[in-house]
Amino acid sequence: MSEIIKLQSEVRSPISRNKLCVFNSEVIDKPTKPLIHQEARFWLINGGEAKALIHGETVTLKKGSLVAVFPWEITEILEVKTPLQYYMVIYDFDSVNILIRTMYGGGDDYPKIFEEIRKNPEVKCNNDQYEIIKGIFSDLQNELGTEDTLKIVTAKKLSPVYVINKIISLILEFFRMQSNDIICNKTDPEKYKNEEILQYMYIHLNEDITAKSLSKIFYTSENTISRYIKRLTGLSVAELCHEMRIVRVSNYLLYTDLTVSELSEIVGYADASHLSKLFKARMGVKINDYRKTYQKIGKILSFEETKEIYKIISYIYKNHAENLTINQVSEKFNKSPVSINKILLIQVEKSFSDFLNYVRINHSCKLLLTTNKTIIDIAIDVGYENAKTFKRNFIKYKVMTPSDYRHKVWLQTSSLEDHIYSLE
């Protein structure tokens, strides 16, 4: 892995952050680059055949394959024999995990369901099992609608309870099928061990995680651990821990009534004020405002005139350097945050936060190449409060640091100009 691996968004639904689960139907017709998933998901393969790398294990996917992917696991489609057609559900892992443990009683004899599933992330369904699993996916589709079509079904009574029940059914069916599956071939032990580092960090976020502590757990030098994390994600060990913790906190804010102090303890921060500062820097909004905005969102509003849609896009472009939030935009245009996100997804294929960061990063590229301003000055000029947040978003969109971009792109531009001048 010589290149930084892309982090998939932690937002299950860019239309509405408070969705516990979303359903999609997708097709893959060519190999993909590695991807780090921040949210758990299940795939049910309905047709085609492909070879994939999932959590360090090479598997052949074809009709009847059921795949479980957990937060901070890496997937990659290595080879596509025939286009892969599959159903996918993405769900909030932490909430479901807590619920299962609560239902079981939380005793020491609790079966390590997720730990066992991770050992063998893909099972083959026989005909009867396939029909059962496909039925669960179809029930979720009828309940949730299909995310990519932007068609939202009318909310039914006790829908969250129904959805959670179906997700738990999927987990238990997978676990039971896996218990009867004697095939479990690991391909690359060293690669598998490396990917276990991300899993360990996510599971132990309430502890003091450092390169030193990880080196003791995985019998590897601190430098090796640090280089691996940096090469994989573009982040340091500390930065990656912050990323994981803030994503977990955002989920807890939506589905629990835990206080900020309680959340601080759960994810390993010394006090609530420290968590609040980090959350604001990462999410661009205060913790309490985030909870008020997304925890209880009404139904999506219908669109109004096209003219107003372009006014919204133009407003974001013109004000991207300000401390702009989705709440400010929704207040200005008298629309809910959900409606703003839906408008942007249809018009620019990005949610508010993705679109705002996209505009900011593109503007920063111009400043990096045309000015001698420092990285922190450019970060502030385009709307970021600190260099770390700017760097994280720059890596996400450009897959390199701002400094590397300034150096490499400047050199490429200079070489091209020299070549043009020589022709003249």
Short mmCIF file of C-alpha atoms in Angstrom, two decimals:
data_model
loop_
_atom_site.label_atom_id
_atom_site.label_comp_id
_atom_site.label_asym_id
_atom_site.label_seq_id
_atom_site.Cartn_x
_atom_site.Cartn_y
_atom_site.Cartn_z
CA MET A 1 0.00 0.00 0.00
CA SER A 2 2.11 2.87 -1.25
CA GLU A 3 -0.78 5.32 -1.53
CA ILE A 4 -3.04 6.72 1.14
CA ILE A 5 -6.26 4.70 1.28
CA LYS A 6 -9.47 6.68 0.95
CA LEU A 7 -11.64 6.98 4.06
CA GLN A 8 -15.28 6.43 3.21
CA SER A 9 -17.67 8.96 4.74
CA GLU A 10 -18.89 8.29 8.27
CA VAL A 11 -22.32 9.58 7.27
CA ARG A 12 -24.67 6.72 6.36
CA SER A 13 -27.09 9.03 4.58
CA PRO A 14 -25.93 12.43 3.29
CA ILE A 15 -29.61 13.41 3.15
CA SER A 16 -30.16 12.90 6.87
CA ARG A 17 -27.52 12.16 9.50
CA ASN A 18 -29.99 10.63 11.91
CA LYS A 19 -30.77 7.53 9.85
CA LEU A 20 -29.91 4.37 11.75
CA CYS A 21 -29.73 2.34 8.56
CA VAL A 22 -29.87 2.87 4.78
CA PHE A 23 -30.47 0.49 1.87
CA ASN A 24 -28.85 0.56 -1.57
CA SER A 25 -28.64 -1.65 -4.65
CA GLU A 26 -25.33 -1.38 -6.51
CA VAL A 27 -23.27 -2.81 -9.38
CA ILE A 28 -19.47 -3.06 -9.64
CA ASP A 29 -18.09 -3.77 -13.11
CA LYS A 30 -14.36 -3.15 -12.61
CA PRO A 31 -11.71 -3.42 -9.88
CA THR A 32 -11.72 -0.75 -7.18
CA LYS A 33 -9.07 0.92 -5.07
CA PRO A 34 -8.82 0.00 -1.36
CA LEU A 35 -11.35 1.74 0.87
CA ILE A 36 -11.48 2.16 4.64
CA HIS A 37 -15.08 1.94 5.84
CA GLN A 38 -16.10 4.10 8.81
CA GLU A 39 -19.55 2.48 8.98
CA ALA A 40 -20.65 -1.15 9.21
CA ARG A 41 -22.46 -2.78 6.29
CA PHE A 42 -23.73 -6.03 4.81
CA TRP A 43 -23.55 -7.01 1.15
CA LEU A 44 -25.76 -9.71 -0.38
CA ILE A 45 -24.46 -10.73 -3.81
CA ASN A 46 -27.33 -11.37 -6.24
CA GLY A 47 -25.34 -11.92 -9.43
CA GLY A 48 -21.94 -11.74 -11.11
CA GLU A 49 -18.57 -12.92 -9.87
CA ALA A 50 -15.54 -11.06 -8.51
CA LYS A 51 -12.50 -11.55 -6.33
CA ALA A 52 -12.27 -9.23 -3.32
CA LEU A 53 -9.94 -8.48 -0.43
CA ILE A 54 -11.92 -8.04 2.79
CA HIS A 55 -10.16 -7.44 6.10
CA GLY A 56 -6.99 -9.06 4.75
CA GLU A 57 -8.75 -12.12 3.35
CA THR A 58 -9.18 -12.90 -0.35
CA VAL A 59 -12.68 -14.18 -1.15
CA THR A 60 -14.62 -15.02 -4.30
CA LEU A 61 -17.95 -13.22 -4.40
CA LYS A 62 -20.87 -14.61 -6.40
CA LYS A 63 -24.62 -15.15 -6.03
CA GLY A 64 -25.36 -16.22 -2.46
CA SER A 65 -22.33 -14.58 -0.87
CA LEU A 66 -23.15 -12.63 2.29
CA VAL A 67 -20.41 -10.22 3.37
CA ALA A 68 -20.07 -8.44 6.71
CA VAL A 69 -17.90 -5.31 6.88
CA PHE A 70 -17.30 -3.56 10.20
CA PRO A 71 -16.04 -0.04 10.99
CA TRP A 72 -12.40 0.57 10.04
CA GLU A 73 -12.09 -2.50 7.87
CA ILE A 74 -10.56 -2.28 4.41
CA THR A 75 -12.14 -3.68 1.26
CA GLU A 76 -10.92 -3.84 -2.32
CA ILE A 77 -12.35 -5.46 -5.46
CA LEU A 78 -9.31 -7.12 -7.04
CA GLU A 79 -10.85 -8.66 -10.16
CA VAL A 80 -14.29 -8.66 -11.81
CA LYS A 81 -15.15 -11.72 -13.91
CA THR A 82 -18.75 -10.61 -14.53
CA PRO A 83 -20.42 -7.44 -13.12
CA LEU A 84 -21.16 -7.84 -9.43
CA GLN A 85 -24.78 -7.02 -8.48
CA TYR A 86 -25.59 -6.71 -4.79
CA TYR A 87 -27.84 -5.30 -2.08
CA MET A 88 -26.17 -3.26 0.65
CA VAL A 89 -27.34 -2.05 4.04
CA ILE A 90 -25.25 0.41 6.08
CA TYR A 91 -26.04 0.68 9.78
CA ASP A 92 -24.86 2.20 13.06
CA PHE A 93 -22.60 -0.49 14.49
CA ASP A 94 -22.20 0.95 17.98
CA SER A 95 -25.92 1.27 18.68
CA VAL A 96 -26.69 -2.23 17.43
CA ASN A 97 -23.74 -3.71 19.32
CA ILE A 98 -24.86 -2.07 22.58
CA LEU A 99 -28.45 -3.24 22.04
CA ILE A 100 -27.42 -6.86 21.44
CA ARG A 101 -25.27 -6.82 24.56
CA THR A 102 -28.11 -5.29 26.58
CA MET A 103 -30.59 -7.90 25.34
CA TYR A 104 -28.19 -10.70 26.22
CA GLY A 105 -27.59 -9.31 29.69
CA GLY A 106 -24.00 -8.17 29.21
CA GLY A 107 -22.52 -11.05 31.21
CA ASP A 108 -19.07 -12.53 30.82
CA ASP A 109 -20.55 -15.44 28.88
CA TYR A 110 -21.75 -13.11 26.12
CA PRO A 111 -20.79 -14.77 22.80
CA LYS A 112 -18.24 -12.72 20.88
CA ILE A 113 -20.43 -12.44 17.80
CA PHE A 114 -18.60 -9.63 16.03
CA GLU A 115 -15.17 -10.97 16.90
CA GLU A 116 -16.12 -14.32 15.36
CA ILE A 117 -17.63 -12.75 12.25
CA ARG A 118 -14.44 -10.75 11.67
CA LYS A 119 -12.47 -14.01 11.43
CA ASN A 120 -14.46 -15.02 8.37
CA PRO A 121 -16.18 -11.97 6.82
CA GLU A 122 -17.94 -13.87 4.01
CA VAL A 123 -20.24 -16.88 4.02
CA LYS A 124 -21.92 -18.76 1.18
CA CYS A 125 -25.69 -19.16 1.50
CA ASN A 126 -27.40 -22.29 0.27
CA ASN A 127 -30.66 -21.84 -1.64
CA ASP A 128 -32.86 -21.75 1.46
CA GLN A 129 -30.52 -19.41 3.34
CA TYR A 130 -30.28 -17.09 0.34
CA GLU A 131 -34.06 -16.72 0.18
CA ILE A 132 -34.20 -15.92 3.92
CA ILE A 133 -31.43 -13.31 3.71
CA LYS A 134 -32.83 -11.79 0.51
CA GLY A 135 -36.19 -11.51 2.28
CA ILE A 136 -34.59 -9.51 5.12
CA PHE A 137 -32.92 -7.16 2.64
CA SER A 138 -36.22 -6.72 0.77
CA ASP A 139 -38.01 -5.92 4.02
CA LEU A 140 -35.41 -3.23 4.76
CA GLN A 141 -35.77 -1.81 1.26
CA ASN A 142 -39.56 -1.58 1.64
CA GLU A 143 -39.15 0.08 5.04
CA LEU A 144 -36.35 2.50 4.16
CA GLY A 145 -36.55 3.10 0.43
CA THR A 146 -33.42 3.06 -1.74
CA GLU A 147 -30.89 5.74 -0.84
CA ASP A 148 -29.34 6.36 -4.26
CA THR A 149 -32.73 7.11 -5.85
CA LEU A 150 -33.32 9.86 -3.25
CA LYS A 151 -36.81 8.40 -2.90
CA ILE A 152 -37.81 8.45 0.75
CA VAL A 153 -40.66 6.22 1.86
CA THR A 154 -43.31 7.42 4.31
CA ALA A 155 -42.22 6.68 7.86
CA LYS A 156 -44.17 3.83 9.42
CA LYS A 157 -45.09 3.36 13.07
CA LEU A 158 -42.24 1.99 15.20
CA SER A 159 -39.99 1.97 12.14
CA PRO A 160 -36.72 2.19 14.15
CA VAL A 161 -37.72 -0.88 16.16
CA TYR A 162 -38.55 -2.77 12.95
CA VAL A 163 -35.24 -1.79 11.30
CA ILE A 164 -33.13 -2.73 14.32
CA ASN A 165 -34.90 -6.09 14.48
CA LYS A 166 -34.01 -6.78 10.84
CA ILE A 167 -30.36 -5.74 11.30
CA ILE A 168 -30.02 -8.01 14.33
CA SER A 169 -31.63 -10.82 12.31
CA LEU A 170 -28.96 -10.35 9.62
CA ILE A 171 -26.18 -10.47 12.20
CA LEU A 172 -27.53 -13.61 13.86
CA GLU A 173 -28.17 -15.39 10.54
CA PHE A 174 -24.61 -14.61 9.46
CA PHE A 175 -23.21 -15.80 12.79
CA ARG A 176 -25.15 -19.08 12.63
CA MET A 177 -24.21 -19.75 9.00
CA GLN A 178 -20.59 -19.00 9.78
CA SER A 179 -20.61 -21.47 12.68
CA ASN A 180 -21.53 -24.20 10.19
CA ASP A 181 -18.99 -23.08 7.60
CA ILE A 182 -15.74 -25.01 8.00
CA ILE A 183 -13.93 -23.03 5.33
CA CYS A 184 -11.69 -20.34 6.77
CA ASN A 185 -8.50 -19.72 4.76
CA LYS A 186 -6.38 -16.73 5.67
CA THR A 187 -4.26 -15.46 2.80
CA ASP A 188 -1.70 -13.03 4.20
CA PRO A 189 -1.15 -13.24 7.98
CA GLU A 190 1.04 -10.13 8.09
CA LYS A 191 -1.49 -8.04 6.15
CA TYR A 192 -4.28 -9.37 8.36
CA LYS A 193 -2.32 -8.42 11.47
CA ASN A 194 -1.75 -4.92 10.12
CA GLU A 195 -5.45 -4.38 9.49
CA GLU A 196 -6.14 -5.64 13.02
CA ILE A 197 -4.36 -2.50 14.26
CA LEU A 198 -7.24 -0.29 13.03
CA GLN A 199 -9.78 -2.65 14.58
CA TYR A 200 -7.95 -2.66 17.90
CA MET A 201 -7.81 1.14 17.96
CA TYR A 202 -11.55 1.43 17.28
CA ILE A 203 -12.51 -1.09 19.95
CA HIS A 204 -10.22 0.46 22.61
CA LEU A 205 -10.91 4.15 22.03
CA ASN A 206 -11.55 4.71 25.73
CA GLU A 207 -7.91 3.87 26.45
CA ASP A 208 -4.75 5.91 25.96
CA ILE A 209 -3.74 4.75 22.49
CA THR A 210 -0.25 5.65 21.31
CA ALA A 211 2.31 4.20 18.91
CA LYS A 212 4.13 2.91 21.99
CA SER A 213 1.09 1.08 23.40
CA LEU A 214 0.26 -0.38 19.97
CA SER A 215 3.84 -1.58 19.49
CA LYS A 216 3.56 -3.66 22.67
CA ILE A 217 0.23 -5.19 21.61
CA PHE A 218 1.37 -6.11 18.08
CA TYR A 219 5.07 -6.83 18.82
CA THR A 220 6.17 -4.21 16.31
CA SER A 221 8.37 -1.15 16.68
CA GLU A 222 6.81 2.27 17.31
CA ASN A 223 8.27 3.60 14.05
CA THR A 224 6.77 0.72 12.07
CA ILE A 225 3.34 1.32 13.60
CA SER A 226 3.52 5.07 12.95
CA ARG A 227 4.69 4.62 9.36
CA TYR A 228 1.97 2.06 8.65
CA ILE A 229 -0.83 4.31 9.97
CA LYS A 230 0.58 7.32 8.11
CA ARG A 231 0.95 5.41 4.85
CA LEU A 232 -2.51 3.91 5.17
CA THR A 233 -4.54 6.99 6.12
CA GLY A 234 -2.31 10.05 5.80
CA LEU A 235 -2.82 10.67 9.54
CA SER A 236 -0.69 10.20 12.64
CA VAL A 237 -1.76 7.72 15.33
CA ALA A 238 -3.11 10.60 17.46
CA GLU A 239 -4.98 12.18 14.51
CA LEU A 240 -6.55 8.85 13.58
CA CYS A 241 -7.69 8.31 17.18
CA HIS A 242 -9.36 11.74 17.14
CA GLU A 243 -11.08 10.87 13.84
CA MET A 244 -12.41 7.58 15.22
CA ARG A 245 -13.54 9.12 18.50
CA ILE A 246 -15.42 12.03 16.92
CA VAL A 247 -17.23 9.68 14.52
CA ARG A 248 -18.29 7.49 17.45
CA VAL A 249 -19.43 10.54 19.45
CA SER A 250 -21.54 11.79 16.52
CA ASN A 251 -23.40 8.46 16.48
CA TYR A 252 -23.97 8.50 20.23
CA LEU A 253 -25.35 12.04 19.98
CA LEU A 254 -28.00 10.87 17.53
CA TYR A 255 -29.15 7.72 19.26
CA THR A 256 -28.55 8.23 23.00
CA ASP A 257 -29.14 10.85 25.68
CA LEU A 258 -25.63 10.54 27.09
CA THR A 259 -24.20 13.82 28.37
CA VAL A 260 -21.02 15.32 26.94
CA SER A 261 -19.18 14.38 30.16
CA GLU A 262 -20.33 10.77 29.81
CA LEU A 263 -19.32 10.71 26.16
CA SER A 264 -15.88 12.04 27.08
CA GLU A 265 -15.30 9.08 29.36
CA ILE A 266 -16.64 6.57 26.83
CA VAL A 267 -14.30 7.66 24.05
CA GLY A 268 -11.25 8.37 26.20
CA TYR A 269 -11.01 12.15 26.61
CA ALA A 270 -9.94 13.72 29.89
CA ASP A 271 -12.85 16.15 30.14
CA ALA A 272 -15.93 17.42 28.35
CA SER A 273 -14.39 20.74 27.30
CA HIS A 274 -11.57 18.98 25.43
CA LEU A 275 -14.09 16.82 23.57
CA SER A 276 -16.23 19.86 22.76
CA LYS A 277 -13.28 21.71 21.21
CA LEU A 278 -12.22 18.73 19.11
CA PHE A 279 -15.80 18.05 17.99
CA LYS A 280 -16.27 21.66 16.89
CA ALA A 281 -13.00 21.60 14.94
CA ARG A 282 -13.85 18.30 13.23
CA MET A 283 -17.59 18.72 12.57
CA GLY A 284 -17.78 22.51 12.28
CA VAL A 285 -20.59 22.79 14.82
CA LYS A 286 -20.92 22.65 18.60
CA ILE A 287 -21.91 19.33 20.18
CA ASN A 288 -25.25 20.52 21.56
CA ASP A 289 -26.15 22.26 18.30
CA TYR A 290 -25.33 19.06 16.38
CA ARG A 291 -27.61 17.03 18.63
CA LYS A 292 -30.47 19.56 18.36
CA THR A 293 -30.15 19.71 14.58
CA TYR A 294 -29.93 16.03 13.74
CA GLN A 295 -31.45 14.03 16.57
CA LYS A 296 -35.08 14.87 15.79
CA ILE A 297 -35.47 15.82 12.15
CA GLY A 298 -38.87 16.02 10.49
CA LYS A 299 -39.69 14.66 7.09
CA ILE A 300 -37.93 15.99 4.00
CA LEU A 301 -39.53 19.03 2.41
CA SER A 302 -40.45 19.19 -1.25
CA PHE A 303 -38.44 21.36 -3.64
CA GLU A 304 -39.39 24.88 -4.56
CA GLU A 305 -38.34 26.93 -7.59
CA THR A 306 -35.14 26.11 -9.41
CA LYS A 307 -34.05 29.72 -9.07
CA GLU A 308 -33.82 29.40 -5.29
CA ILE A 309 -31.79 26.19 -5.61
CA TYR A 310 -29.07 28.05 -7.49
CA LYS A 311 -29.22 30.86 -4.95
CA ILE A 312 -28.31 28.32 -2.26
CA ILE A 313 -25.36 26.98 -4.27
CA SER A 314 -24.18 30.48 -5.08
CA TYR A 315 -24.46 31.53 -1.43
CA ILE A 316 -22.20 28.66 -0.33
CA TYR A 317 -19.66 29.51 -3.03
CA LYS A 318 -19.54 33.19 -2.07
CA ASN A 319 -19.42 32.59 1.68
CA HIS A 320 -17.26 29.46 1.92
CA ALA A 321 -14.49 31.40 3.66
CA GLU A 322 -16.84 32.33 6.51
CA ASN A 323 -17.69 30.14 9.50
CA LEU A 324 -20.57 28.73 7.47
CA THR A 325 -22.88 26.04 8.89
CA ILE A 326 -25.84 24.18 7.47
CA ASN A 327 -28.01 25.78 10.17
CA GLN A 328 -27.15 29.26 8.90
CA VAL A 329 -27.95 28.29 5.32
CA SER A 330 -31.24 26.62 6.32
CA GLU A 331 -32.28 29.66 8.33
CA LYS A 332 -31.43 32.05 5.52
CA PHE A 333 -33.44 30.09 2.94
CA ASN A 334 -36.14 28.90 5.36
CA LYS A 335 -35.48 25.20 4.69
CA SER A 336 -34.60 22.33 6.98
CA PRO A 337 -31.00 21.00 7.00
CA VAL A 338 -32.34 17.79 5.45
CA SER A 339 -33.88 19.73 2.55
CA ILE A 340 -30.64 21.67 1.99
CA ASN A 341 -28.71 18.38 1.80
CA LYS A 342 -31.18 16.88 -0.65
CA ILE A 343 -30.99 19.92 -2.92
CA LEU A 344 -27.19 19.78 -2.98
CA LEU A 345 -27.10 16.02 -3.59
CA ILE A 346 -29.29 16.41 -6.67
CA GLN A 347 -27.56 19.51 -8.02
CA VAL A 348 -23.87 18.95 -7.18
CA GLU A 349 -23.91 15.30 -5.97
CA LYS A 350 -22.49 16.31 -2.59
CA SER A 351 -23.89 16.91 0.88
CA PHE A 352 -23.51 20.35 2.49
CA SER A 353 -20.34 19.50 4.40
CA ASP A 354 -18.75 17.72 1.42
CA PHE A 355 -19.64 20.56 -0.95
CA LEU A 356 -18.36 23.24 1.42
CA ASN A 357 -15.07 21.39 1.92
CA TYR A 358 -14.81 20.75 -1.82
CA VAL A 359 -15.12 24.48 -2.56
CA ARG A 360 -12.67 25.40 0.20
CA ILE A 361 -10.04 22.87 -0.90
CA ASN A 362 -10.27 23.94 -4.54
CA HIS A 363 -9.79 27.58 -3.51
CA SER A 364 -6.83 26.60 -1.33
CA CYS A 365 -5.18 24.87 -4.31
CA LYS A 366 -5.18 28.14 -6.18
CA LEU A 367 -3.68 29.97 -3.19
CA LEU A 368 -1.00 27.29 -2.74
CA LEU A 369 0.16 27.73 -6.32
CA THR A 370 -0.24 31.49 -6.76
CA THR A 371 0.85 32.91 -3.38
CA ASN A 372 3.63 32.50 -0.82
CA LYS A 373 1.21 32.41 2.10
CA THR A 374 1.84 29.90 4.86
CA ILE A 375 -0.31 26.78 5.22
CA ILE A 376 -2.05 28.13 8.32
CA ASP A 377 -2.79 31.48 6.60
CA ILE A 378 -4.32 29.67 3.62
CA ALA A 379 -6.33 27.44 5.94
CA ILE A 380 -7.84 30.49 7.63
CA ASP A 381 -8.37 32.30 4.30
CA VAL A 382 -10.55 29.48 2.96
CA GLY A 383 -12.59 29.06 6.13
CA TYR A 384 -10.81 26.58 8.41
CA GLU A 385 -10.06 27.38 12.03
CA ASN A 386 -6.80 25.45 12.20
CA ALA A 387 -4.20 23.76 10.01
CA LYS A 388 -5.06 20.25 11.19
CA THR A 389 -8.64 20.39 9.94
CA PHE A 390 -7.43 21.92 6.67
CA LYS A 391 -4.81 19.19 6.26
CA ARG A 392 -7.29 16.39 6.96
CA ASN A 393 -9.75 17.67 4.34
CA PHE A 394 -7.00 18.39 1.81
CA ILE A 395 -5.75 14.81 2.07
CA LYS A 396 -9.32 13.55 1.65
CA TYR A 397 -9.82 15.37 -1.66
CA LYS A 398 -6.29 15.54 -3.09
CA VAL A 399 -4.72 12.42 -1.50
CA MET A 400 -1.64 14.41 -0.48
CA THR A 401 -0.76 17.10 2.04
CA PRO A 402 -1.00 20.83 1.16
CA SER A 403 2.80 21.06 1.32
CA ASP A 404 3.24 18.15 -1.06
CA TYR A 405 0.66 19.65 -3.41
CA ARG A 406 2.43 23.01 -3.45
CA HIS A 407 5.77 21.33 -4.13
CA LYS A 408 4.74 18.65 -6.64
CA VAL A 409 2.17 20.61 -8.64
CA TRP A 410 4.44 23.66 -8.75
CA LEU A 411 7.26 21.53 -10.15
CA GLN A 412 4.97 19.94 -12.73
CA THR A 413 3.68 23.37 -13.80
CA SER A 414 7.19 24.77 -14.04
CA SER A 415 8.36 21.85 -16.17
CA LEU A 416 5.43 22.30 -18.54
CA GLU A 417 6.10 26.03 -18.87
CA ASP A 418 9.80 25.38 -19.54
CA HIS A 419 8.82 22.91 -22.25
CA ILE A 420 6.47 25.44 -23.87
CA TYR A 421 9.13 28.15 -23.82
CA SER A 422 11.68 25.82 -25.40
CA LEU A 423 9.28 25.14 -28.28
CA GLU A 424 8.88 28.86 -28.87
#
